[in-house]
CSV table of C-alpha atoms and ligand atoms in Angstrom, one decimal:
chain,number,residue,atom,x,y,z
A,1,MET,CA,0.7,-0.1,-15.2
A,2,SER,CA,3.9,2.0,-14.9
A,3,ILE,CA,4.4,5.5,-13.5
A,4,LEU,CA,7.5,7.8,-13.7
A,5,ILE,CA,7.8,10.6,-11.2
A,6,LYS,CA,10.2,13.1,-12.5
A,7,ASN,CA,12.5,15.4,-10.5
A,8,GLY,CA,10.9,15.3,-7.1
A,9,ARG,CA,12.6,16.1,-3.8
A,10,ILE,CA,12.6,12.7,-2.2
A,11,VAL,CA,12.4,12.8,1.6
A,12,THR,CA,12.6,9.8,3.8
A,13,ALA,CA,13.5,9.5,7.5
A,14,ALA,CA,17.2,9.5,6.6
A,15,ASP,CA,17.5,11.1,3.1
A,16,ASP,CA,16.7,14.2,1.2
A,17,TYR,CA,17.6,14.4,-2.5
A,18,ILE,CA,16.2,15.1,-6.0
A,19,ALA,CA,15.7,12.2,-8.3
A,20,ASP,CA,13.1,10.3,-10.5
A,21,ILE,CA,11.1,7.3,-9.3
A,22,TYR,CA,10.0,4.6,-11.6
A,23,ILE,CA,7.1,2.4,-10.5
A,24,GLU,CA,5.8,-0.9,-11.9
A,25,ASN,CA,3.4,-3.5,-10.5
A,26,GLU,CA,2.7,-1.7,-7.2
A,27,LYS,CA,6.4,-1.4,-6.3
A,28,ILE,CA,9.2,1.1,-6.6
A,29,LYS,CA,11.5,-0.4,-9.3
A,30,THR,CA,14.2,2.2,-9.7
A,31,ILE,CA,15.3,5.5,-8.2
A,32,GLY,CA,17.8,7.6,-10.0
A,33,HIS,CA,18.7,10.7,-12.0
A,34,ASP,CA,17.2,11.2,-15.5
A,35,LEU,CA,15.8,7.7,-15.7
A,36,PRO,CA,15.4,6.7,-19.3
A,37,PHE,CA,12.2,4.7,-19.0
A,38,GLN,CA,8.9,5.1,-20.9
A,39,ALA,CA,5.9,4.9,-18.6
A,40,ASP,CA,2.1,4.8,-18.9
A,41,GLN,CA,1.9,7.9,-16.8
A,42,ILE,CA,4.4,10.7,-16.1
A,43,ILE,CA,4.2,13.0,-13.1
A,44,ASN,CA,6.2,16.1,-13.1
A,45,ALA,CA,7.3,16.8,-9.5
A,46,ASP,CA,9.4,19.9,-10.0
A,47,ASN,CA,9.4,21.9,-6.8
A,48,LYS,CA,7.4,19.2,-5.0
A,49,ILE,CA,8.4,17.0,-2.1
A,50,ILE,CA,7.9,13.3,-2.3
A,51,PHE,CA,7.1,11.7,1.0
A,52,PRO,CA,6.3,8.0,1.8
A,53,GLY,CA,2.6,7.5,2.1
A,54,GLY,CA,1.5,8.3,5.7
A,55,ILE,CA,0.6,5.6,8.2
A,56,ASP,CA,-1.9,6.5,10.8
A,57,PRO,CA,-1.5,4.0,13.6
A,58,HIS,CA,-4.6,4.9,15.5
A,59,VAL,CA,-8.1,5.2,13.9
A,60,HIS,CA,-11.6,4.0,14.8
A,61,LEU,CA,-13.7,3.4,11.7
A,62,GLU,CA,-17.3,2.5,12.1
A,63,MET,CA,-16.5,1.8,15.7
A,64,PRO,CA,-19.5,0.6,17.8
A,65,PHE,CA,-20.4,3.1,20.5
A,66,LYS,CA,-23.6,2.4,22.5
A,67,GLU,CA,-26.4,2.2,19.9
A,68,THR,CA,-24.4,4.0,17.3
A,69,PHE,CA,-21.1,3.9,15.3
A,70,SER,CA,-18.3,6.4,14.7
A,71,SER,CA,-19.5,8.3,11.7
A,72,ASP,CA,-16.8,7.4,9.2
A,73,ASN,CA,-17.1,3.9,7.8
A,74,TYR,CA,-14.3,2.0,6.1
A,75,GLU,CA,-15.2,3.6,2.7
A,76,THR,CA,-15.6,7.2,3.8
A,77,GLY,CA,-12.8,7.1,6.3
A,78,THR,CA,-10.1,5.6,4.1
A,79,ARG,CA,-11.1,7.9,1.2
A,80,ALA,CA,-10.6,10.9,3.5
A,81,ALA,CA,-7.3,9.3,4.7
A,82,LEU,CA,-6.0,9.2,1.1
A,83,PHE,CA,-7.0,12.9,0.4
A,84,GLY,CA,-4.8,13.7,3.4
A,85,GLY,CA,-1.8,11.7,2.2
A,86,THR,CA,-2.4,8.7,4.5
A,87,THR,CA,-2.2,5.4,2.5
A,88,THR,CA,-2.3,2.9,5.4
A,89,VAL,CA,-4.4,3.1,8.6
A,90,ILE,CA,-4.4,0.8,11.6
A,91,ASP,CA,-7.9,0.4,13.0
A,92,PHE,CA,-8.8,-1.1,16.4
A,93,ILE,CA,-10.9,-4.2,16.8
A,94,THR,CA,-12.6,-4.4,20.2
A,95,GLN,CA,-13.2,-7.7,22.0
A,96,LYS,CA,-16.6,-7.9,23.7
A,97,LYS,CA,-16.4,-9.1,27.3
A,98,GLU,CA,-16.9,-12.8,27.6
A,99,LYS,CA,-16.5,-13.3,23.9
A,100,SER,CA,-13.5,-14.4,22.0
A,101,LEU,CA,-10.9,-12.3,20.1
A,102,PHE,CA,-11.6,-14.2,16.9
A,103,SER,CA,-15.3,-13.5,17.1
A,104,ALA,CA,-14.4,-9.8,17.3
A,105,LEU,CA,-12.1,-10.2,14.3
A,106,GLU,CA,-14.9,-11.8,12.3
A,107,GLU,CA,-17.2,-8.9,13.2
A,108,TRP,CA,-14.6,-6.3,12.1
A,109,LYS,CA,-13.8,-8.2,8.9
A,110,GLY,CA,-17.6,-8.1,8.1
A,111,ARG,CA,-17.6,-4.3,8.1
A,112,SER,CA,-14.2,-3.7,6.5
A,113,THR,CA,-13.5,-6.4,3.9
A,114,GLY,CA,-14.0,-5.1,0.4
A,115,ASN,CA,-14.9,-1.6,1.7
A,116,THR,CA,-11.6,0.2,2.0
A,117,LEU,CA,-9.8,2.5,-0.4
A,118,SER,CA,-6.6,2.8,1.5
A,119,ASP,CA,-4.6,-0.1,2.8
A,120,TYR,CA,-5.4,-1.1,6.4
A,121,ALA,CA,-4.4,-3.3,9.3
A,122,PHE,CA,-5.8,-4.1,12.7
A,123,HIS,CA,-4.7,-3.8,16.3
A,124,MET,CA,-6.7,-6.1,18.7
A,125,SER,CA,-8.1,-4.4,21.9
A,126,VAL,CA,-8.3,-7.0,24.6
A,127,THR,CA,-11.1,-6.2,27.1
A,128,ASP,CA,-11.3,-9.6,28.8
A,129,PHE,CA,-8.0,-11.3,29.2
A,130,ASN,CA,-8.5,-14.9,30.5
A,131,GLU,CA,-7.3,-18.4,29.8
A,132,ASN,CA,-9.4,-18.6,26.6
A,133,THR,CA,-8.1,-15.4,25.1
A,134,ARG,CA,-4.6,-16.3,26.1
A,135,GLY,CA,-4.9,-19.2,23.7
A,136,GLU,CA,-5.9,-17.0,20.8
A,137,ILE,CA,-2.8,-14.7,20.9
A,138,ARG,CA,-0.4,-16.9,19.0
A,139,ASP,CA,-2.7,-17.4,16.1
A,140,LEU,CA,-3.6,-13.8,15.8
A,141,ILE,CA,0.1,-12.9,15.6
A,142,GLU,CA,1.3,-15.8,13.4
A,143,LYS,CA,-1.8,-16.6,11.2
A,144,GLU,CA,-3.6,-13.3,11.0
A,145,GLY,CA,-0.7,-10.8,11.1
A,146,ILE,CA,-2.3,-8.9,13.9
A,147,THR,CA,0.9,-8.3,15.9
A,148,SER,CA,-0.2,-5.5,18.3
A,149,PHE,CA,-2.7,-5.6,21.2
A,150,LYS,CA,-4.3,-2.7,23.1
A,151,ILE,CA,-5.7,-2.5,26.6
A,152,PHE,CA,-7.8,0.2,28.2
A,153,MET,CA,-7.0,1.3,31.8
A,154,ALA,CA,-10.3,3.2,31.8
A,155,TYR,CA,-14.0,2.6,31.1
A,156,ARG,CA,-14.8,0.1,33.9
A,157,GLY,CA,-17.5,-2.3,33.0
A,158,SER,CA,-17.0,-2.2,29.2
A,159,LEU,CA,-13.4,-1.9,28.2
A,160,MET,CA,-11.2,-1.7,31.3
A,161,VAL,CA,-8.9,-4.5,32.3
A,162,ASP,CA,-7.0,-4.8,35.6
A,163,ASP,CA,-3.3,-4.8,36.2
A,164,ARG,CA,-3.2,-8.6,36.6
A,165,GLN,CA,-4.8,-8.9,33.1
A,166,ILE,CA,-2.3,-6.4,31.7
A,167,ALA,CA,0.6,-8.4,33.0
A,168,GLY,CA,-0.9,-11.7,31.7
A,169,LEU,CA,-1.5,-10.3,28.3
A,170,MET,CA,2.0,-8.8,28.1
A,171,ASP,CA,3.7,-12.1,29.1
A,172,GLU,CA,1.7,-13.9,26.4
A,173,VAL,CA,2.2,-11.4,23.6
A,174,LYS,CA,5.9,-11.2,24.4
A,175,LYS,CA,6.4,-14.9,23.8
A,176,TYR,CA,5.5,-14.4,20.1
A,177,GLY,CA,7.2,-11.0,19.6
A,178,GLY,CA,4.1,-8.8,19.5
A,179,ILE,CA,3.6,-5.4,21.2
A,180,VAL,CA,1.1,-4.1,23.8
A,181,SER,CA,-0.3,-0.6,23.8
A,182,ALA,CA,-2.5,1.2,26.3
A,183,HIS,CA,-5.1,3.8,26.7
A,184,ALA,CA,-3.4,4.9,29.9
A,185,THR,CA,-5.7,6.9,32.1
A,186,ASN,CA,-6.9,6.0,35.6
A,187,GLY,CA,-10.5,4.9,34.9
A,188,ASP,CA,-11.6,4.7,38.5
A,189,LEU,CA,-10.4,8.2,39.4
A,190,ILE,CA,-12.0,9.6,36.3
A,191,ASP,CA,-15.3,7.8,37.1
A,192,TYR,CA,-15.2,9.2,40.6
A,193,LEU,CA,-14.7,12.8,39.3
A,194,VAL,CA,-17.4,12.4,36.6
A,195,ALA,CA,-19.9,11.1,39.2
A,196,LYS,CA,-19.0,14.0,41.6
A,197,ASN,CA,-19.4,16.7,38.9
A,198,LYS,CA,-22.7,15.2,37.8
A,199,ALA,CA,-24.0,14.9,41.4
A,200,GLU,CA,-23.2,18.6,41.9
A,201,GLY,CA,-25.0,19.6,38.7
A,202,ARG,CA,-22.0,20.4,36.6
A,203,LEU,CA,-23.1,18.8,33.3
A,204,SER,CA,-21.6,20.8,30.4
A,205,PRO,CA,-18.7,19.6,28.2
A,206,LEU,CA,-16.2,21.6,30.2
A,207,TYR,CA,-16.6,19.0,33.0
A,208,HIS,CA,-15.5,16.2,30.6
A,209,TYR,CA,-12.2,18.1,30.6
A,210,LEU,CA,-12.2,18.8,34.3
A,211,SER,CA,-13.0,15.1,35.1
A,212,GLN,CA,-9.8,13.9,33.4
A,213,PRO,CA,-7.0,16.0,35.0
A,214,GLU,CA,-3.4,15.4,34.0
A,215,ILE,CA,-2.7,13.3,37.0
A,216,THR,CA,-5.2,10.6,35.8
A,217,GLU,CA,-3.1,10.1,32.7
A,218,ALA,CA,0.3,10.5,34.4
A,219,GLU,CA,-0.5,7.9,37.0
A,220,ALA,CA,-1.8,5.3,34.5
A,221,THR,CA,1.1,5.9,32.1
A,222,GLY,CA,3.6,5.3,34.9
A,223,ARG,CA,1.7,2.1,36.0
A,224,PHE,CA,1.6,0.8,32.4
A,225,VAL,CA,5.3,1.2,31.8
A,226,ASP,CA,6.1,-0.2,35.2
A,227,ILE,CA,4.1,-3.4,34.4
A,228,ALA,CA,5.9,-3.6,31.0
A,229,LEU,CA,9.2,-3.3,32.7
A,230,GLN,CA,8.4,-6.3,34.9
A,231,SER,CA,7.2,-8.3,31.9
A,232,GLY,CA,10.1,-7.2,29.7
A,233,ILE,CA,8.0,-6.2,26.7
A,234,LYS,CA,8.4,-2.9,24.9
A,235,PRO,CA,5.2,-0.9,25.6
A,236,TYR,CA,3.5,1.6,23.3
A,237,VAL,CA,1.5,4.4,24.9
A,238,VAL,CA,-1.3,5.6,22.6
A,239,HIS,CA,-2.6,9.3,22.5
A,240,LEU,CA,-0.2,10.7,25.1
A,241,SER,CA,-1.5,14.2,25.7
A,242,CYS,CA,0.3,15.9,28.6
A,243,GLU,CA,3.5,16.8,30.3
A,244,GLY,CA,2.8,14.6,33.3
A,245,ALA,CA,2.4,11.4,31.2
A,246,LEU,CA,5.5,12.4,29.1
A,247,ASN,CA,7.5,12.7,32.3
A,248,ARG,CA,6.5,9.2,33.4
A,249,VAL,CA,7.9,8.0,30.0
A,250,ARG,CA,11.0,10.1,30.4
A,251,ASN,CA,11.6,8.8,33.9
A,252,ALA,CA,11.3,5.2,32.7
A,253,THR,CA,13.9,5.8,30.1
A,254,VAL,CA,16.3,6.7,32.9
A,255,ARG,CA,16.2,3.1,34.0
A,256,ASN,CA,17.1,2.2,30.4
A,257,GLN,CA,13.6,1.0,29.5
A,258,LYS,CA,12.6,1.3,25.9
A,259,ILE,CA,9.1,2.7,25.4
A,260,PHE,CA,7.2,3.8,22.3
A,261,ALA,CA,4.9,6.8,22.7
A,262,GLU,CA,2.3,8.2,20.3
A,263,THR,CA,0.8,11.6,20.5
A,264,CYS,CA,-2.0,12.9,18.3
A,265,ILE,CA,-2.1,16.0,16.1
A,266,GLN,CA,-4.9,17.6,18.2
A,267,TYR,CA,-2.8,17.6,21.3
A,268,LEU,CA,0.1,19.4,19.5
A,269,ILE,CA,-2.2,22.1,18.2
A,270,LEU,CA,-5.3,22.7,20.3
A,271,ASP,CA,-5.6,23.8,23.9
A,272,ALA,CA,-8.2,23.6,26.6
A,273,SER,CA,-9.7,27.0,25.7
A,274,VAL,CA,-11.9,24.9,23.3
A,275,TYR,CA,-13.9,23.8,26.4
A,276,ASN,CA,-15.1,27.4,27.1
A,277,ARG,CA,-17.6,27.4,24.3
A,278,GLY,CA,-20.7,26.1,26.0
A,279,PHE,CA,-22.2,22.9,24.4
A,280,GLU,CA,-20.2,23.6,21.1
A,281,SER,CA,-17.2,22.3,23.1
A,282,ALA,CA,-18.7,18.8,22.6
A,283,LYS,CA,-16.8,18.8,19.3
A,284,TRP,CA,-13.6,18.4,21.3
A,285,VAL,CA,-14.9,15.8,23.8
A,286,MET,CA,-12.4,13.1,23.4
A,287,SER,CA,-10.3,11.1,25.9
A,288,PRO,CA,-7.8,12.2,27.0
A,289,PRO,CA,-9.1,15.8,26.5
A,290,VAL,CA,-7.2,18.5,24.8
A,291,ARG,CA,-4.7,19.9,27.4
A,292,GLU,CA,-3.0,23.2,28.3
A,293,LYS,CA,-0.5,25.2,26.3
A,294,LYS,CA,2.3,24.0,28.6
A,295,ASP,CA,1.4,20.5,27.5
A,296,GLN,CA,1.8,21.4,23.8
A,297,THR,CA,5.2,22.8,24.6
A,298,ALA,CA,6.1,19.6,26.4
A,299,LEU,CA,4.9,17.4,23.6
A,300,TRP,CA,6.9,19.3,20.9
A,301,SER,CA,10.0,18.9,23.2
A,302,GLY,CA,9.2,15.2,23.6
A,303,ILE,CA,9.4,14.8,19.9
A,304,GLU,CA,12.6,16.7,19.8
A,305,GLN,CA,14.0,14.5,22.5
A,306,GLY,CA,13.0,11.3,20.8
A,307,LEU,CA,10.5,10.3,23.5
A,308,ILE,CA,7.5,10.5,21.1
A,309,HIS,CA,7.7,8.3,18.0
A,310,THR,CA,4.5,8.7,16.2
A,311,VAL,CA,1.8,11.4,15.6
A,312,ALA,CA,-1.6,9.7,15.0
A,313,SER,CA,-5.1,11.1,14.6
A,314,ASP,CA,-7.1,8.9,16.9
A,315,HIS,CA,-9.8,9.5,14.3
A,316,CYS,CA,-13.1,8.7,15.9
A,317,PRO,CA,-15.7,11.2,14.5
A,318,PHE,CA,-19.2,11.6,15.6
A,319,THR,CA,-21.7,13.9,13.8
A,320,TRP,CA,-23.2,16.8,15.5
A,321,GLU,CA,-26.5,14.9,15.9
A,322,GLN,CA,-24.5,12.1,17.7
A,323,LYS,CA,-22.7,14.6,19.9
A,324,MET,CA,-26.1,15.9,20.9
A,325,MET,CA,-26.7,12.6,22.8
A,326,GLY,CA,-24.9,14.4,25.6
A,327,GLU,CA,-26.7,17.7,25.4
A,328,LYS,CA,-27.9,17.5,29.0
A,329,ASP,CA,-25.0,15.4,30.4
A,330,PHE,CA,-21.4,15.5,29.3
A,331,SER,CA,-20.8,11.9,30.2
A,332,LYS,CA,-23.2,10.8,27.4
A,333,ILE,CA,-21.3,12.7,24.7
A,334,PRO,CA,-19.6,10.2,22.4
A,335,ASN,CA,-15.9,10.5,22.8
A,336,GLY,CA,-13.8,11.2,19.8
A,337,ALA,CA,-12.9,13.6,17.0
A,338,ALA,CA,-12.1,13.7,13.3
A,339,GLY,CA,-8.5,14.0,12.0
A,340,ILE,CA,-7.6,11.2,9.6
A,341,GLU,CA,-7.6,13.7,6.7
A,342,ASN,CA,-5.9,16.5,8.5
A,343,ARG,CA,-3.1,14.8,10.4
A,344,MET,CA,-0.3,15.0,7.7
A,345,GLU,CA,-1.0,18.5,6.5
A,346,LEU,CA,-1.4,19.9,10.0
A,347,LEU,CA,1.8,18.4,11.2
A,348,PHE,CA,3.6,19.8,8.2
A,349,SER,CA,2.1,23.2,8.7
A,350,GLU,CA,2.6,23.4,12.5
A,351,GLY,CA,5.8,21.3,12.6
A,352,VAL,CA,7.9,21.7,9.5
A,353,ALA,CA,6.7,25.1,8.3
A,354,LYS,CA,7.1,26.5,11.8
A,355,ASN,CA,10.6,25.0,12.1
A,356,ARG,CA,9.7,22.8,15.1
A,357,ILE,CA,10.7,19.6,13.3
A,358,THR,CA,12.8,18.7,10.3
A,359,LEU,CA,11.5,17.1,7.1
A,360,ASN,CA,13.2,13.8,8.1
A,361,GLN,CA,11.5,13.9,11.5
A,362,TYR,CA,8.2,14.6,9.8
A,363,VAL,CA,8.6,11.4,7.8
A,364,GLU,CA,9.6,9.4,10.9
A,365,LEU,CA,6.5,10.7,12.8
A,366,THR,CA,4.0,10.3,10.0
A,367,ALA,CA,5.1,7.0,8.5
A,368,THR,CA,8.5,5.3,9.2
A,369,ASN,CA,8.3,4.8,12.9
A,370,ALA,CA,4.8,3.4,12.7
A,371,ALA,CA,5.9,1.0,10.0
A,372,ARG,CA,8.9,-0.1,12.1
A,373,ILE,CA,7.1,-0.4,15.4
A,374,PHE,CA,4.1,-2.2,13.9
A,375,GLY,CA,5.9,-4.6,11.6
A,376,MET,CA,5.3,-3.1,8.1
A,377,TYR,CA,8.8,-1.9,7.3
A,378,PRO,CA,10.2,-1.6,4.6
A,379,GLN,CA,7.1,-2.7,2.7
A,380,LYS,CA,5.6,0.6,4.0
A,381,GLY,CA,6.9,3.7,5.5
A,382,THR,CA,9.8,4.5,3.2
A,383,ILE,CA,10.8,5.3,-0.4
A,384,ALA,CA,13.2,2.5,-1.5
A,385,VAL,CA,13.5,0.0,-4.3
A,386,GLY,CA,11.2,-2.9,-3.6
A,387,SER,CA,8.9,-1.0,-1.2
A,388,ASP,CA,5.2,-0.5,-2.0
A,389,ALA,CA,4.8,2.6,-4.2
A,390,ASP,CA,2.8,4.5,-1.6
A,391,LEU,CA,3.9,8.1,-2.2
A,392,VAL,CA,2.7,11.6,-1.6
A,393,VAL,CA,3.6,14.4,-4.0
A,394,PHE,CA,3.4,17.4,-1.7
A,395,ASP,CA,3.4,21.2,-2.4
A,396,PRO,CA,5.2,22.7,0.6
A,397,GLY,CA,4.1,26.3,-0.3
A,398,GLU,CA,0.4,25.9,-1.0
A,399,LYS,CA,-1.8,27.6,1.5
A,400,HIS,CA,-5.4,26.4,2.1
A,401,VAL,CA,-8.1,26.7,4.7
A,402,LEU,CA,-9.5,23.7,6.6
A,403,SER,CA,-13.3,23.4,6.6
A,404,ALA,CA,-16.1,20.9,6.9
A,405,LYS,CA,-17.4,22.3,3.6
A,406,THR,CA,-14.4,20.9,1.8
A,407,HIS,CA,-13.2,17.9,3.8
A,408,HIS,CA,-14.1,14.4,2.9
A,409,MET,CA,-14.6,13.0,6.4
A,410,ASN,CA,-18.2,12.1,7.3
A,411,CYS,CA,-18.5,14.7,9.9
A,412,ASP,CA,-20.6,17.9,9.6
A,413,TYR,CA,-18.1,20.1,11.4
A,414,SER,CA,-14.4,20.5,11.6
A,415,GLU,CA,-12.4,21.0,14.9
A,416,TYR,CA,-10.1,23.1,12.8
A,417,GLU,CA,-12.7,25.2,10.9
A,418,GLY,CA,-11.2,28.2,9.2
A,419,MET,CA,-7.6,27.4,10.1
A,420,GLU,CA,-5.2,28.4,7.4
A,421,ILE,CA,-2.4,25.9,6.8
A,422,THR,CA,0.7,25.7,4.6
A,423,GLY,CA,1.4,22.6,2.5
A,424,LYS,CA,-0.9,20.4,0.5
A,425,CYS,CA,-1.0,16.8,-0.7
A,426,LYS,CA,-1.4,17.1,-4.4
A,427,THR,CA,-1.1,13.6,-5.7
A,428,VAL,CA,-1.2,10.4,-3.7
A,429,LEU,CA,-0.2,7.0,-5.0
A,430,LEU,CA,-1.2,3.8,-3.3
A,431,ARG,CA,0.7,0.6,-4.4
A,432,GLY,CA,1.6,2.3,-7.7
A,433,LYS,CA,-1.9,3.5,-8.5
A,434,MET,CA,-2.9,7.1,-8.7
A,435,ALA,CA,-5.3,7.4,-5.8
A,436,ILE,CA,-5.6,11.2,-5.5
A,437,ASP,CA,-4.9,13.8,-8.1
A,438,LYS,CA,-6.4,17.2,-9.1
A,439,ASN,CA,-8.5,17.1,-5.9
A,440,LYS,CA,-10.3,13.9,-7.0
A,441,ILE,CA,-10.2,10.3,-5.9
A,442,TRP,CA,-9.2,7.8,-8.6
A,443,VAL,CA,-9.5,4.4,-6.7
A,444,GLU,CA,-12.6,2.7,-5.7
A,445,LYS,CA,-13.7,0.9,-2.6
A,446,GLY,CA,-12.2,-2.5,-2.5
A,447,TYR,CA,-8.8,-1.3,-3.7
A,448,GLY,CA,-7.5,-1.1,-0.2
A,449,LYS,CA,-5.7,-4.2,1.0
A,450,PHE,CA,-5.5,-5.8,4.4
A,451,ILE,CA,-1.8,-5.7,5.5
A,452,LYS,CA,-0.8,-8.8,7.5
A,453,ARG,CA,1.9,-7.5,9.7
A,454,ASN,CA,5.2,-9.0,10.8
A,455,ILE,CA,6.7,-9.1,14.2
A,456,PRO,CA,7.8,-5.6,15.0
A,457,GLU,CA,11.5,-4.8,14.7
B,501,URP,O1,-12.0,9.9,22.7
B,501,URP,C1,-11.4,9.0,22.1
B,501,URP,N1,-10.1,9.0,22.0
B,501,URP,N2,-12.2,8.1,21.4
B,501,URP,C2,-11.7,7.0,20.8
B,501,URP,C3,-11.4,5.8,21.7
B,501,URP,C4,-10.1,5.9,22.4
B,501,URP,O2,-10.2,6.0,23.6
B,501,URP,O3,-9.1,6.0,21.8
B,502,ZN,ZN1,-8.1,5.8,23.9
B,503,ZN,ZN1,-8.5,5.8,20.0
């Protein structure tokens, strides 16, 4: 199977030029002007931009939550990802306390293997670091290609680890060249505020937001990067949402520490006014919560200043029926929101089309930096001879409206309902195969491949 893409504007993290791309056997074979090849399929990309397929480094597909699961499974979630130009997702495995990391891996393989349409990889969330789990780290990195680990500094009793465990995990992961990321919010302070609000009868979703003030994230972010400094590992902060946390990262760079930070598309676009809509605000109950307008400004500046490296989705949707679990008590609302399909187009519309970021920065934030940080570069995250032919043919001028009626995520509402955006993914190739074209999916479940990752650069 060969494909020739004619005359596209090829944009990578470093380049911007017009050329043809010839693809054979899943890979980019040649890039050049007026390529003289015959191909099984020809795509005319006049006036279109060609981006590397997006990499979403933070998704939760079919994630167990109490007696339910996040509502996109590996099939529906990765299909939606492809519609939105994301060709690789990194999903989170969660260890169960007192159980091994490998038993969690088996459980996650059971749900995902053979069911994805996009390519995928796993981070391992370590919720119980002890002598047994220490012994599993090396094999996860070297045999399974799971080179990134995550800890939670919140959710005491189920997910949270203490500082001693964070330090122990970092020391072990560092030995084998992996990376440690954190959900960096102060769990005990949040639990205190949740209990206080509930005891005083404040039970609506607004109090989810008010129970997680900026300081809870700033404090934990500072603590996480401090522990990383002592260990000597490069930390990665997931879903950084506010100015206070960004300033902890900024301050740490002053002592010449290297830190990777991720924000999510919702924190760049939405603000806390979404929590003034009564129970409807449950749609935006996620952790950290959506912040203030001044935080959006800080995050865009953080991107400009090179402090934020990736824009993820933290895709963790729950249907309205699932959100209703917390109708009488905000602390029972499942945390998370949908975004896997919208991330790339929203960042183009709000970032590139509004002149906040350049096209090259766009590629860095949506694909290249994640590929580099998480050990997939240059197989993924760029357009180069020998790389996987994961490509998005993008119309930068097409306007369209986001809606649950037209999205492909398994969620019966959209946090962006009615929002008009500029720029649309028209054709998406995954490893040289047409995955999306003419608003249709052309690959089936099982086409998506597990990506064993290397040691991050
Ligand atoms: O609210 C969120 N973000 N849910 C997903 C799990 C997490 O903390 O990332
Ligand atoms: Zn989190
Ligand atoms: Zn998450």
